[in-house]
JSON list of C-alpha atoms and ligand atoms in Angstrom, two decimals:
[
{"chain": "A", "resi": 386, "resn": "UNK", "atom": "CA", "xyz": [0.00, 0.00, 0.00]},
{"chain": "A", "resi": 387, "resn": "UNK", "atom": "CA", "xyz": [2.80, 2.39, 0.82]},
{"chain": "A", "resi": 388, "resn": "UNK", "atom": "CA", "xyz": [4.45, 1.64, -2.51]},
{"chain": "A", "resi": 389, "resn": "UNK", "atom": "CA", "xyz": [1.25, 2.49, -4.33]},
{"chain": "A", "resi": 390, "resn": "UNK", "atom": "CA", "xyz": [0.89, 5.69, -2.22]},
{"chain": "A", "resi": 391, "resn": "UNK", "atom": "CA", "xyz": [4.45, 6.82, -2.91]},
{"chain": "A", "resi": 392, "resn": "UNK", "atom": "CA", "xyz": [3.66, 8.56, -6.22]},
{"chain": "A", "resi": 393, "resn": "UNK", "atom": "CA", "xyz": [0.88, 10.64, -4.63]},
{"chain": "A", "resi": 394, "resn": "UNK", "atom": "CA", "xyz": [2.86, 11.39, -1.45]},
{"chain": "A", "resi": 395, "resn": "UNK", "atom": "CA", "xyz": [5.79, 12.94, -3.29]},
{"chain": "A", "resi": 396, "resn": "UNK", "atom": "CA", "xyz": [8.50, 13.62, -0.70]},
{"chain": "A", "resi": 397, "resn": "UNK", "atom": "CA", "xyz": [6.12, 13.42, 2.29]},
{"chain": "A", "resi": 398, "resn": "UNK", "atom": "CA", "xyz": [7.10, 10.67, 4.74]},
{"chain": "A", "resi": 399, "resn": "UNK", "atom": "CA", "xyz": [5.23, 7.35, 4.70]},
{"chain": "A", "resi": 400, "resn": "UNK", "atom": "CA", "xyz": [5.41, 5.15, 7.77]},
{"chain": "A", "resi": 401, "resn": "UNK", "atom": "CA", "xyz": [4.19, 1.71, 8.87]},
{"chain": "A", "resi": 402, "resn": "UNK", "atom": "CA", "xyz": [3.21, 1.87, 12.51]},
{"chain": "A", "resi": 403, "resn": "UNK", "atom": "CA", "xyz": [0.66, 0.61, 15.03]},
{"chain": "A", "resi": 404, "resn": "UNK", "atom": "CA", "xyz": [-2.53, 2.67, 15.35]},
{"chain": "A", "resi": 405, "resn": "UNK", "atom": "CA", "xyz": [-2.53, 1.81, 19.08]},
{"chain": "A", "resi": 406, "resn": "UNK", "atom": "CA", "xyz": [0.76, 3.66, 19.67]},
{"chain": "A", "resi": 407, "resn": "UNK", "atom": "CA", "xyz": [1.30, 6.43, 17.13]},
{"chain": "A", "resi": 408, "resn": "UNK", "atom": "CA", "xyz": [4.89, 7.71, 17.25]},
{"chain": "A", "resi": 409, "resn": "UNK", "atom": "CA", "xyz": [3.90, 11.39, 17.16]},
{"chain": "A", "resi": 410, "resn": "UNK", "atom": "CA", "xyz": [3.54, 14.08, 19.83]},
{"chain": "A", "resi": 411, "resn": "UNK", "atom": "CA", "xyz": [0.13, 15.36, 20.93]},
{"chain": "A", "resi": 412, "resn": "UNK", "atom": "CA", "xyz": [-1.54, 18.03, 18.74]},
{"chain": "A", "resi": 413, "resn": "UNK", "atom": "CA", "xyz": [0.46, 17.27, 15.58]},
{"chain": "A", "resi": 414, "resn": "UNK", "atom": "CA", "xyz": [-2.07, 16.89, 12.72]},
{"chain": "A", "resi": 415, "resn": "UNK", "atom": "CA", "xyz": [-5.03, 18.77, 11.30]},
{"chain": "A", "resi": 416, "resn": "UNK", "atom": "CA", "xyz": [-6.58, 15.59, 9.89]},
{"chain": "A", "resi": 417, "resn": "UNK", "atom": "CA", "xyz": [-6.33, 11.95, 10.87]},
{"chain": "A", "resi": 418, "resn": "UNK", "atom": "CA", "xyz": [-7.90, 9.11, 8.87]},
{"chain": "A", "resi": 419, "resn": "UNK", "atom": "CA", "xyz": [-8.87, 5.57, 9.80]},
{"chain": "A", "resi": 420, "resn": "UNK", "atom": "CA", "xyz": [-10.34, 4.07, 6.65]},
{"chain": "A", "resi": 421, "resn": "UNK", "atom": "CA", "xyz": [-11.73, 0.55, 6.90]},
{"chain": "A", "resi": 422, "resn": "UNK", "atom": "CA", "xyz": [-9.20, -0.50, 9.49]},
{"chain": "A", "resi": 423, "resn": "UNK", "atom": "CA", "xyz": [-10.33, 0.04, 13.11]},
{"chain": "A", "resi": 424, "resn": "UNK", "atom": "CA", "xyz": [-12.14, -3.32, 13.10]},
{"chain": "A", "resi": 425, "resn": "UNK", "atom": "CA", "xyz": [-8.73, -5.01, 12.78]},
{"chain": "A", "resi": 426, "resn": "UNK", "atom": "CA", "xyz": [-7.13, -3.32, 15.80]},
{"chain": "A", "resi": 427, "resn": "UNK", "atom": "CA", "xyz": [-7.09, -5.38, 19.03]},
{"chain": "A", "resi": 428, "resn": "UNK", "atom": "CA", "xyz": [-7.50, -2.42, 21.40]},
{"chain": "A", "resi": 429, "resn": "UNK", "atom": "CA", "xyz": [-9.82, -0.14, 19.48]},
{"chain": "A", "resi": 430, "resn": "UNK", "atom": "CA", "xyz": [-10.42, 2.21, 22.42]},
{"chain": "A", "resi": 431, "resn": "UNK", "atom": "CA", "xyz": [-6.70, 2.89, 22.51]},
{"chain": "A", "resi": 432, "resn": "UNK", "atom": "CA", "xyz": [-6.46, 3.44, 18.75]},
{"chain": "A", "resi": 433, "resn": "UNK", "atom": "CA", "xyz": [-9.40, 5.89, 18.81]},
{"chain": "A", "resi": 434, "resn": "UNK", "atom": "CA", "xyz": [-7.77, 7.77, 21.68]},
{"chain": "A", "resi": 435, "resn": "UNK", "atom": "CA", "xyz": [-4.54, 7.93, 19.66]},
{"chain": "A", "resi": 436, "resn": "UNK", "atom": "CA", "xyz": [-6.41, 9.37, 16.65]},
{"chain": "A", "resi": 437, "resn": "UNK", "atom": "CA", "xyz": [-7.60, 12.16, 18.97]},
{"chain": "A", "resi": 438, "resn": "UNK", "atom": "CA", "xyz": [-4.33, 12.65, 20.85]},
{"chain": "A", "resi": 439, "resn": "UNK", "atom": "CA", "xyz": [-2.24, 13.44, 17.76]},
{"chain": "A", "resi": 440, "resn": "UNK", "atom": "CA", "xyz": [-4.92, 15.80, 16.40]},
{"chain": "A", "resi": 441, "resn": "UNK", "atom": "CA", "xyz": [-4.77, 19.57, 16.95]},
{"chain": "A", "resi": 442, "resn": "UNK", "atom": "CA", "xyz": [-7.73, 21.01, 18.89]},
{"chain": "A", "resi": 443, "resn": "UNK", "atom": "CA", "xyz": [-9.27, 22.36, 15.63]},
{"chain": "A", "resi": 444, "resn": "UNK", "atom": "CA", "xyz": [-8.56, 19.13, 13.76]},
{"chain": "A", "resi": 445, "resn": "UNK", "atom": "CA", "xyz": [-10.88, 16.48, 12.37]},
{"chain": "A", "resi": 446, "resn": "UNK", "atom": "CA", "xyz": [-10.65, 12.69, 12.35]},
{"chain": "A", "resi": 447, "resn": "UNK", "atom": "CA", "xyz": [-12.40, 10.84, 9.52]},
{"chain": "A", "resi": 448, "resn": "UNK", "atom": "CA", "xyz": [-13.31, 7.23, 10.21]},
{"chain": "A", "resi": 449, "resn": "UNK", "atom": "CA", "xyz": [-14.81, 4.95, 7.55]},
{"chain": "A", "resi": 450, "resn": "UNK", "atom": "CA", "xyz": [-16.37, 1.58, 8.17]},
{"chain": "A", "resi": 451, "resn": "UNK", "atom": "CA", "xyz": [-19.04, -0.75, 6.79]},
{"chain": "A", "resi": 452, "resn": "UNK", "atom": "CA", "xyz": [-22.63, -1.26, 7.88]},
{"chain": "A", "resi": 453, "resn": "UNK", "atom": "CA", "xyz": [-23.78, -4.61, 9.20]},
{"chain": "A", "resi": 454, "resn": "UNK", "atom": "CA", "xyz": [-25.78, -4.78, 5.96]},
{"chain": "A", "resi": 455, "resn": "UNK", "atom": "CA", "xyz": [-22.85, -4.06, 3.64]},
{"chain": "A", "resi": 456, "resn": "UNK", "atom": "CA", "xyz": [-22.67, -6.83, 0.99]},
{"chain": "A", "resi": 457, "resn": "UNK", "atom": "CA", "xyz": [-25.20, -8.83, 2.96]},
{"chain": "A", "resi": 458, "resn": "UNK", "atom": "CA", "xyz": [-26.72, -10.58, -0.11]},
{"chain": "A", "resi": 459, "resn": "UNK", "atom": "CA", "xyz": [-23.25, -11.78, -0.98]},
{"chain": "A", "resi": 460, "resn": "UNK", "atom": "CA", "xyz": [-22.41, -12.91, 2.55]},
{"chain": "A", "resi": 461, "resn": "UNK", "atom": "CA", "xyz": [-25.76, -14.69, 2.89]},
{"chain": "A", "resi": 462, "resn": "UNK", "atom": "CA", "xyz": [-25.16, -16.45, -0.40]},
{"chain": "A", "resi": 463, "resn": "UNK", "atom": "CA", "xyz": [-21.70, -17.53, 0.77]},
{"chain": "A", "resi": 464, "resn": "UNK", "atom": "CA", "xyz": [-23.21, -19.03, 3.90]},
{"chain": "A", "resi": 465, "resn": "UNK", "atom": "CA", "xyz": [-25.75, -20.92, 1.80]},
{"chain": "A", "resi": 466, "resn": "UNK", "atom": "CA", "xyz": [-23.07, -22.17, -0.62]},
{"chain": "A", "resi": 467, "resn": "UNK", "atom": "CA", "xyz": [-20.79, -23.22, 2.24]},
{"chain": "A", "resi": 468, "resn": "UNK", "atom": "CA", "xyz": [-23.66, -25.13, 3.83]},
{"chain": "A", "resi": 469, "resn": "UNK", "atom": "CA", "xyz": [-24.67, -26.74, 0.50]},
{"chain": "A", "resi": 470, "resn": "UNK", "atom": "CA", "xyz": [-21.10, -27.71, -0.42]},
{"chain": "A", "resi": 471, "resn": "UNK", "atom": "CA", "xyz": [-19.76, -28.84, 2.95]},
{"chain": "A", "resi": 472, "resn": "UNK", "atom": "CA", "xyz": [-22.80, -29.56, 5.04]},
{"chain": "A", "resi": 473, "resn": "UNK", "atom": "CA", "xyz": [-21.40, -27.17, 7.65]},
{"chain": "A", "resi": 474, "resn": "UNK", "atom": "CA", "xyz": [-22.43, -23.59, 8.23]},
{"chain": "A", "resi": 475, "resn": "UNK", "atom": "CA", "xyz": [-19.23, -21.79, 9.29]},
{"chain": "A", "resi": 476, "resn": "UNK", "atom": "CA", "xyz": [-20.58, -18.29, 8.91]},
{"chain": "A", "resi": 477, "resn": "UNK", "atom": "CA", "xyz": [-23.24, -17.98, 11.57]},
{"chain": "A", "resi": 478, "resn": "UNK", "atom": "CA", "xyz": [-23.28, -14.17, 11.60]},
{"chain": "A", "resi": 479, "resn": "UNK", "atom": "CA", "xyz": [-23.93, -11.92, 8.66]},
{"chain": "A", "resi": 480, "resn": "UNK", "atom": "CA", "xyz": [-21.23, -9.34, 9.33]},
{"chain": "A", "resi": 481, "resn": "UNK", "atom": "CA", "xyz": [-17.52, -10.14, 9.29]},
{"chain": "A", "resi": 482, "resn": "UNK", "atom": "CA", "xyz": [-16.70, -7.06, 11.33]},
{"chain": "A", "resi": 483, "resn": "UNK", "atom": "CA", "xyz": [-17.27, -5.86, 14.87]},
{"chain": "A", "resi": 484, "resn": "UNK", "atom": "CA", "xyz": [-16.93, -2.11, 14.29]},
{"chain": "A", "resi": 485, "resn": "UNK", "atom": "CA", "xyz": [-19.86, -1.09, 12.09]},
{"chain": "A", "resi": 486, "resn": "UNK", "atom": "CA", "xyz": [-21.74, 2.07, 11.13]},
{"chain": "A", "resi": 487, "resn": "UNK", "atom": "CA", "xyz": [-24.33, 0.91, 13.64]},
{"chain": "A", "resi": 488, "resn": "UNK", "atom": "CA", "xyz": [-21.87, 0.70, 16.55]},
{"chain": "A", "resi": 489, "resn": "UNK", "atom": "CA", "xyz": [-19.08, 3.16, 15.68]},
{"chain": "A", "resi": 490, "resn": "UNK", "atom": "CA", "xyz": [-20.62, 6.41, 16.93]},
{"chain": "A", "resi": 491, "resn": "UNK", "atom": "CA", "xyz": [-20.74, 5.30, 20.56]},
{"chain": "A", "resi": 492, "resn": "UNK", "atom": "CA", "xyz": [-17.13, 4.12, 20.51]},
{"chain": "A", "resi": 493, "resn": "UNK", "atom": "CA", "xyz": [-15.89, 7.29, 18.81]},
{"chain": "A", "resi": 494, "resn": "UNK", "atom": "CA", "xyz": [-17.85, 9.50, 21.22]},
{"chain": "A", "resi": 495, "resn": "UNK", "atom": "CA", "xyz": [-15.62, 8.24, 24.05]},
{"chain": "A", "resi": 496, "resn": "UNK", "atom": "CA", "xyz": [-12.75, 10.28, 22.57]},
{"chain": "A", "resi": 497, "resn": "UNK", "atom": "CA", "xyz": [-14.47, 12.95, 20.45]},
{"chain": "A", "resi": 498, "resn": "UNK", "atom": "CA", "xyz": [-17.07, 15.44, 21.78]},
{"chain": "A", "resi": 499, "resn": "UNK", "atom": "CA", "xyz": [-18.74, 15.79, 18.35]},
{"chain": "A", "resi": 500, "resn": "UNK", "atom": "CA", "xyz": [-19.34, 12.84, 16.01]},
{"chain": "A", "resi": 501, "resn": "UNK", "atom": "CA", "xyz": [-21.39, 13.20, 12.81]},
{"chain": "A", "resi": 502, "resn": "UNK", "atom": "CA", "xyz": [-22.04, 10.32, 10.45]},
{"chain": "A", "resi": 503, "resn": "UNK", "atom": "CA", "xyz": [-22.75, 10.17, 6.74]},
{"chain": "A", "resi": 504, "resn": "UNK", "atom": "CA", "xyz": [-23.86, 6.79, 5.44]},
{"chain": "A", "resi": 505, "resn": "UNK", "atom": "CA", "xyz": [-23.77, 6.05, 1.72]},
{"chain": "A", "resi": 506, "resn": "UNK", "atom": "CA", "xyz": [-26.10, 3.29, 0.58]},
{"chain": "A", "resi": 507, "resn": "UNK", "atom": "CA", "xyz": [-25.55, 2.04, -2.93]},
{"chain": "A", "resi": 508, "resn": "UNK", "atom": "CA", "xyz": [-25.70, -1.09, -5.03]},
{"chain": "A", "resi": 509, "resn": "UNK", "atom": "CA", "xyz": [-23.28, -3.20, -7.01]},
{"chain": "A", "resi": 510, "resn": "UNK", "atom": "CA", "xyz": [-24.78, -4.50, -10.25]},
{"chain": "A", "resi": 511, "resn": "UNK", "atom": "CA", "xyz": [-22.56, -7.45, -11.10]},
{"chain": "A", "resi": 512, "resn": "UNK", "atom": "CA", "xyz": [-22.89, -8.98, -14.56]},
{"chain": "A", "resi": 513, "resn": "UNK", "atom": "CA", "xyz": [-19.83, -11.26, -14.44]},
{"chain": "A", "resi": 514, "resn": "UNK", "atom": "CA", "xyz": [-19.21, -14.24, -12.16]},
{"chain": "A", "resi": 515, "resn": "UNK", "atom": "CA", "xyz": [-15.45, -13.91, -11.64]},
{"chain": "A", "resi": 516, "resn": "UNK", "atom": "CA", "xyz": [-15.46, -10.82, -9.32]},
{"chain": "A", "resi": 517, "resn": "UNK", "atom": "CA", "xyz": [-17.89, -12.63, -7.03]},
{"chain": "A", "resi": 518, "resn": "UNK", "atom": "CA", "xyz": [-15.62, -15.68, -6.93]},
{"chain": "A", "resi": 519, "resn": "UNK", "atom": "CA", "xyz": [-12.62, -13.42, -6.20]},
{"chain": "A", "resi": 520, "resn": "UNK", "atom": "CA", "xyz": [-14.49, -11.92, -3.24]},
{"chain": "A", "resi": 521, "resn": "UNK", "atom": "CA", "xyz": [-15.33, -15.40, -1.96]},
{"chain": "A", "resi": 522, "resn": "UNK", "atom": "CA", "xyz": [-11.69, -16.47, -2.22]},
{"chain": "A", "resi": 523, "resn": "UNK", "atom": "CA", "xyz": [-10.61, -13.33, -0.34]},
{"chain": "A", "resi": 524, "resn": "UNK", "atom": "CA", "xyz": [-12.83, -14.24, 2.63]},
{"chain": "A", "resi": 525, "resn": "UNK", "atom": "CA", "xyz": [-12.40, -17.99, 2.26]},
{"chain": "A", "resi": 526, "resn": "UNK", "atom": "CA", "xyz": [-11.03, -18.43, 5.79]},
{"chain": "A", "resi": 527, "resn": "UNK", "atom": "CA", "xyz": [-14.55, -17.68, 7.03]},
{"chain": "A", "resi": 528, "resn": "UNK", "atom": "CA", "xyz": [-16.17, -20.20, 4.72]},
{"chain": "A", "resi": 529, "resn": "UNK", "atom": "CA", "xyz": [-14.03, -23.31, 4.45]},
{"chain": "A", "resi": 530, "resn": "UNK", "atom": "CA", "xyz": [-10.90, -24.61, 6.11]},
{"chain": "A", "resi": 531, "resn": "UNK", "atom": "CA", "xyz": [-9.32, -26.63, 3.38]},
{"chain": "A", "resi": 532, "resn": "UNK", "atom": "CA", "xyz": [-8.68, -26.14, -0.31]},
{"chain": "A", "resi": 533, "resn": "UNK", "atom": "CA", "xyz": [-10.89, -29.16, -1.04]},
{"chain": "A", "resi": 534, "resn": "UNK", "atom": "CA", "xyz": [-13.86, -27.59, 0.73]},
{"chain": "A", "resi": 535, "resn": "UNK", "atom": "CA", "xyz": [-13.20, -24.20, -0.77]},
{"chain": "A", "resi": 536, "resn": "UNK", "atom": "CA", "xyz": [-13.30, -25.59, -4.31]},
{"chain": "A", "resi": 537, "resn": "UNK", "atom": "CA", "xyz": [-16.73, -27.04, -3.61]},
{"chain": "A", "resi": 538, "resn": "UNK", "atom": "CA", "xyz": [-18.01, -23.76, -2.16]},
{"chain": "A", "resi": 539, "resn": "UNK", "atom": "CA", "xyz": [-16.65, -21.79, -5.12]},
{"chain": "A", "resi": 540, "resn": "UNK", "atom": "CA", "xyz": [-18.22, -24.22, -7.62]},
{"chain": "A", "resi": 541, "resn": "UNK", "atom": "CA", "xyz": [-21.59, -23.90, -5.87]},
{"chain": "A", "resi": 542, "resn": "UNK", "atom": "CA", "xyz": [-21.28, -20.12, -5.84]},
{"chain": "A", "resi": 543, "resn": "UNK", "atom": "CA", "xyz": [-20.34, -20.06, -9.51]},
{"chain": "A", "resi": 544, "resn": "UNK", "atom": "CA", "xyz": [-23.43, -22.11, -10.41]},
{"chain": "A", "resi": 545, "resn": "UNK", "atom": "CA", "xyz": [-25.79, -19.90, -8.39]},
{"chain": "A", "resi": 546, "resn": "UNK", "atom": "CA", "xyz": [-24.40, -16.52, -9.49]},
{"chain": "A", "resi": 547, "resn": "UNK", "atom": "CA", "xyz": [-24.23, -17.61, -13.15]},
{"chain": "A", "resi": 548, "resn": "UNK", "atom": "CA", "xyz": [-27.87, -18.69, -12.93]},
{"chain": "A", "resi": 549, "resn": "UNK", "atom": "CA", "xyz": [-28.92, -15.33, -11.41]},
{"chain": "A", "resi": 550, "resn": "UNK", "atom": "CA", "xyz": [-27.02, -13.36, -14.07]},
{"chain": "A", "resi": 551, "resn": "UNK", "atom": "CA", "xyz": [-28.54, -15.51, -16.83]},
{"chain": "A", "resi": 552, "resn": "UNK", "atom": "CA", "xyz": [-32.10, -15.24, -15.46]},
{"chain": "A", "resi": 553, "resn": "UNK", "atom": "CA", "xyz": [-32.08, -11.64, -14.14]},
{"chain": "A", "resi": 554, "resn": "UNK", "atom": "CA", "xyz": [-29.29, -9.96, -16.12]},
{"chain": "A", "resi": 555, "resn": "UNK", "atom": "CA", "xyz": [-27.18, -9.20, -13.06]},
{"chain": "A", "resi": 556, "resn": "UNK", "atom": "CA", "xyz": [-26.49, -10.12, -9.45]},
{"chain": "A", "resi": 557, "resn": "UNK", "atom": "CA", "xyz": [-27.39, -7.16, -7.21]},
{"chain": "A", "resi": 558, "resn": "UNK", "atom": "CA", "xyz": [-25.55, -6.53, -3.96]},
{"chain": "A", "resi": 559, "resn": "UNK", "atom": "CA", "xyz": [-26.35, -3.67, -1.61]},
{"chain": "A", "resi": 560, "resn": "UNK", "atom": "CA", "xyz": [-23.47, -1.68, -0.17]},
{"chain": "A", "resi": 561, "resn": "UNK", "atom": "CA", "xyz": [-23.64, 0.53, 2.92]},
{"chain": "A", "resi": 562, "resn": "UNK", "atom": "CA", "xyz": [-20.60, 2.42, 4.12]},
{"chain": "A", "resi": 563, "resn": "UNK", "atom": "CA", "xyz": [-20.36, 5.23, 6.64]},
{"chain": "A", "resi": 564, "resn": "UNK", "atom": "CA", "xyz": [-17.94, 8.08, 7.21]},
{"chain": "A", "resi": 565, "resn": "UNK", "atom": "CA", "xyz": [-17.75, 9.47, 10.74]},
{"chain": "A", "resi": 566, "resn": "UNK", "atom": "CA", "xyz": [-16.58, 13.06, 11.06]},
{"chain": "A", "resi": 567, "resn": "UNK", "atom": "CA", "xyz": [-15.11, 13.40, 14.54]},
{"chain": "A", "resi": 568, "resn": "UNK", "atom": "CA", "xyz": [-14.07, 16.62, 16.27]},
{"chain": "B", "resi": 1007, "resn": "SAM", "atom": "C1", "xyz": [-8.99, -3.34, 4.85]},
{"chain": "B", "resi": 1007, "resn": "SAM", "atom": "S1", "xyz": [-7.38, -2.62, 4.89]},
{"chain": "B", "resi": 1007, "resn": "SAM", "atom": "C2", "xyz": [-7.78, -0.94, 4.55]},
{"chain": "B", "resi": 1007, "resn": "SAM", "atom": "C3", "xyz": [-6.63, -0.22, 3.97]},
{"chain": "B", "resi": 1007, "resn": "SAM", "atom": "C4", "xyz": [-6.87, 1.22, 3.53]},
{"chain": "B", "resi": 1007, "resn": "SAM", "atom": "N1", "xyz": [-7.10, 2.10, 4.65]},
{"chain": "B", "resi": 1007, "resn": "SAM", "atom": "C5", "xyz": [-8.02, 1.31, 2.57]},
{"chain": "B", "resi": 1007, "resn": "SAM", "atom": "O1", "xyz": [-9.07, 1.87, 2.90]},
{"chain": "B", "resi": 1007, "resn": "SAM", "atom": "O2", "xyz": [-7.87, 0.82, 1.43]},
{"chain": "B", "resi": 1007, "resn": "SAM", "atom": "C6", "xyz": [-7.02, -2.65, 6.63]},
{"chain": "B", "resi": 1007, "resn": "SAM", "atom": "C7", "xyz": [-5.66, -2.06, 6.98]},
{"chain": "B", "resi": 1007, "resn": "SAM", "atom": "O3", "xyz": [-5.56, -1.99, 8.40]},
{"chain": "B", "resi": 1007, "resn": "SAM", "atom": "C8", "xyz": [-4.20, -2.13, 8.73]},
{"chain": "B", "resi": 1007, "resn": "SAM", "atom": "N2", "xyz": [-4.07, -2.44, 10.16]},
{"chain": "B", "resi": 1007, "resn": "SAM", "atom": "C9", "xyz": [-4.53, -3.52, 10.82]},
{"chain": "B", "resi": 1007, "resn": "SAM", "atom": "N3", "xyz": [-4.22, -3.45, 12.12]},
{"chain": "B", "resi": 1007, "resn": "SAM", "atom": "C10", "xyz": [-3.55, -2.27, 12.30]},
{"chain": "B", "resi": 1007, "resn": "SAM", "atom": "C11", "xyz": [-2.96, -1.62, 13.43]},
{"chain": "B", "resi": 1007, "resn": "SAM", "atom": "N4", "xyz": [-2.98, -2.16, 14.66]},
{"chain": "B", "resi": 1007, "resn": "SAM", "atom": "N5", "xyz": [-2.35, -0.43, 13.23]},
{"chain": "B", "resi": 1007, "resn": "SAM", "atom": "C12", "xyz": [-2.30, 0.13, 12.00]},
{"chain": "B", "resi": 1007, "resn": "SAM", "atom": "N6", "xyz": [-2.83, -0.44, 10.89]},
{"chain": "B", "resi": 1007, "resn": "SAM", "atom": "C13", "xyz": [-3.45, -1.63, 11.05]},
{"chain": "B", "resi": 1007, "resn": "SAM", "atom": "C14", "xyz": [-3.74, -3.25, 7.81]},
{"chain": "B", "resi": 1007, "resn": "SAM", "atom": "O4", "xyz": [-2.37, -3.25, 7.67]},
{"chain": "B", "resi": 1007, "resn": "SAM", "atom": "C15", "xyz": [-4.48, -2.89, 6.51]},
{"chain": "B", "resi": 1007, "resn": "SAM", "atom": "O5", "xyz": [-3.65, -2.10, 5.69]}
]
């Protein structure tokens, strides 16, 4: 990611570091961003406090995360395919993430006096099977443990998505992503 950011960053420094312990003094930045990443951090309270600590008093932190309903048609279909192919349902919950647009405001409010949210609901209209299979492979650890099982899940998914595209013209997947503006 840093390599791909290098061209845009010019001579500005790029750094890999832990969001739970930012190596910067208090009141350093006018803007901090946490885009689709706080749900990975073990101590999220600490990371959110760090986002605030390094921000100047007039600064703003922008935090982006997914709704519980983001890609839910796709995740539900994966659960069905996993169950059909393996006989085991390994995806009992719809959402893969614990920090969602539904829960984020309360957590962010612990560090920021003012939190506003803007949620963008949209839809993917998918008329080719391969991107859906790529998504399934990228989250395959949630669906199947072994390559043998995964192949069966992918084959089932391919059959179902191809049938939907043939019958309905496209496979529709709702997206819902929120940006929290924190001051
Ligand atoms: C889904 S990616 C999002 C990347 C990028 N922000 C974007 O929106 O395309 C999640 C990112 O969180 C980073 N990450 C996970 N745990 C982290 C931590 N404790 N501190 C800093 N970054 C972390 C990962 O390295 C990964 O780059």
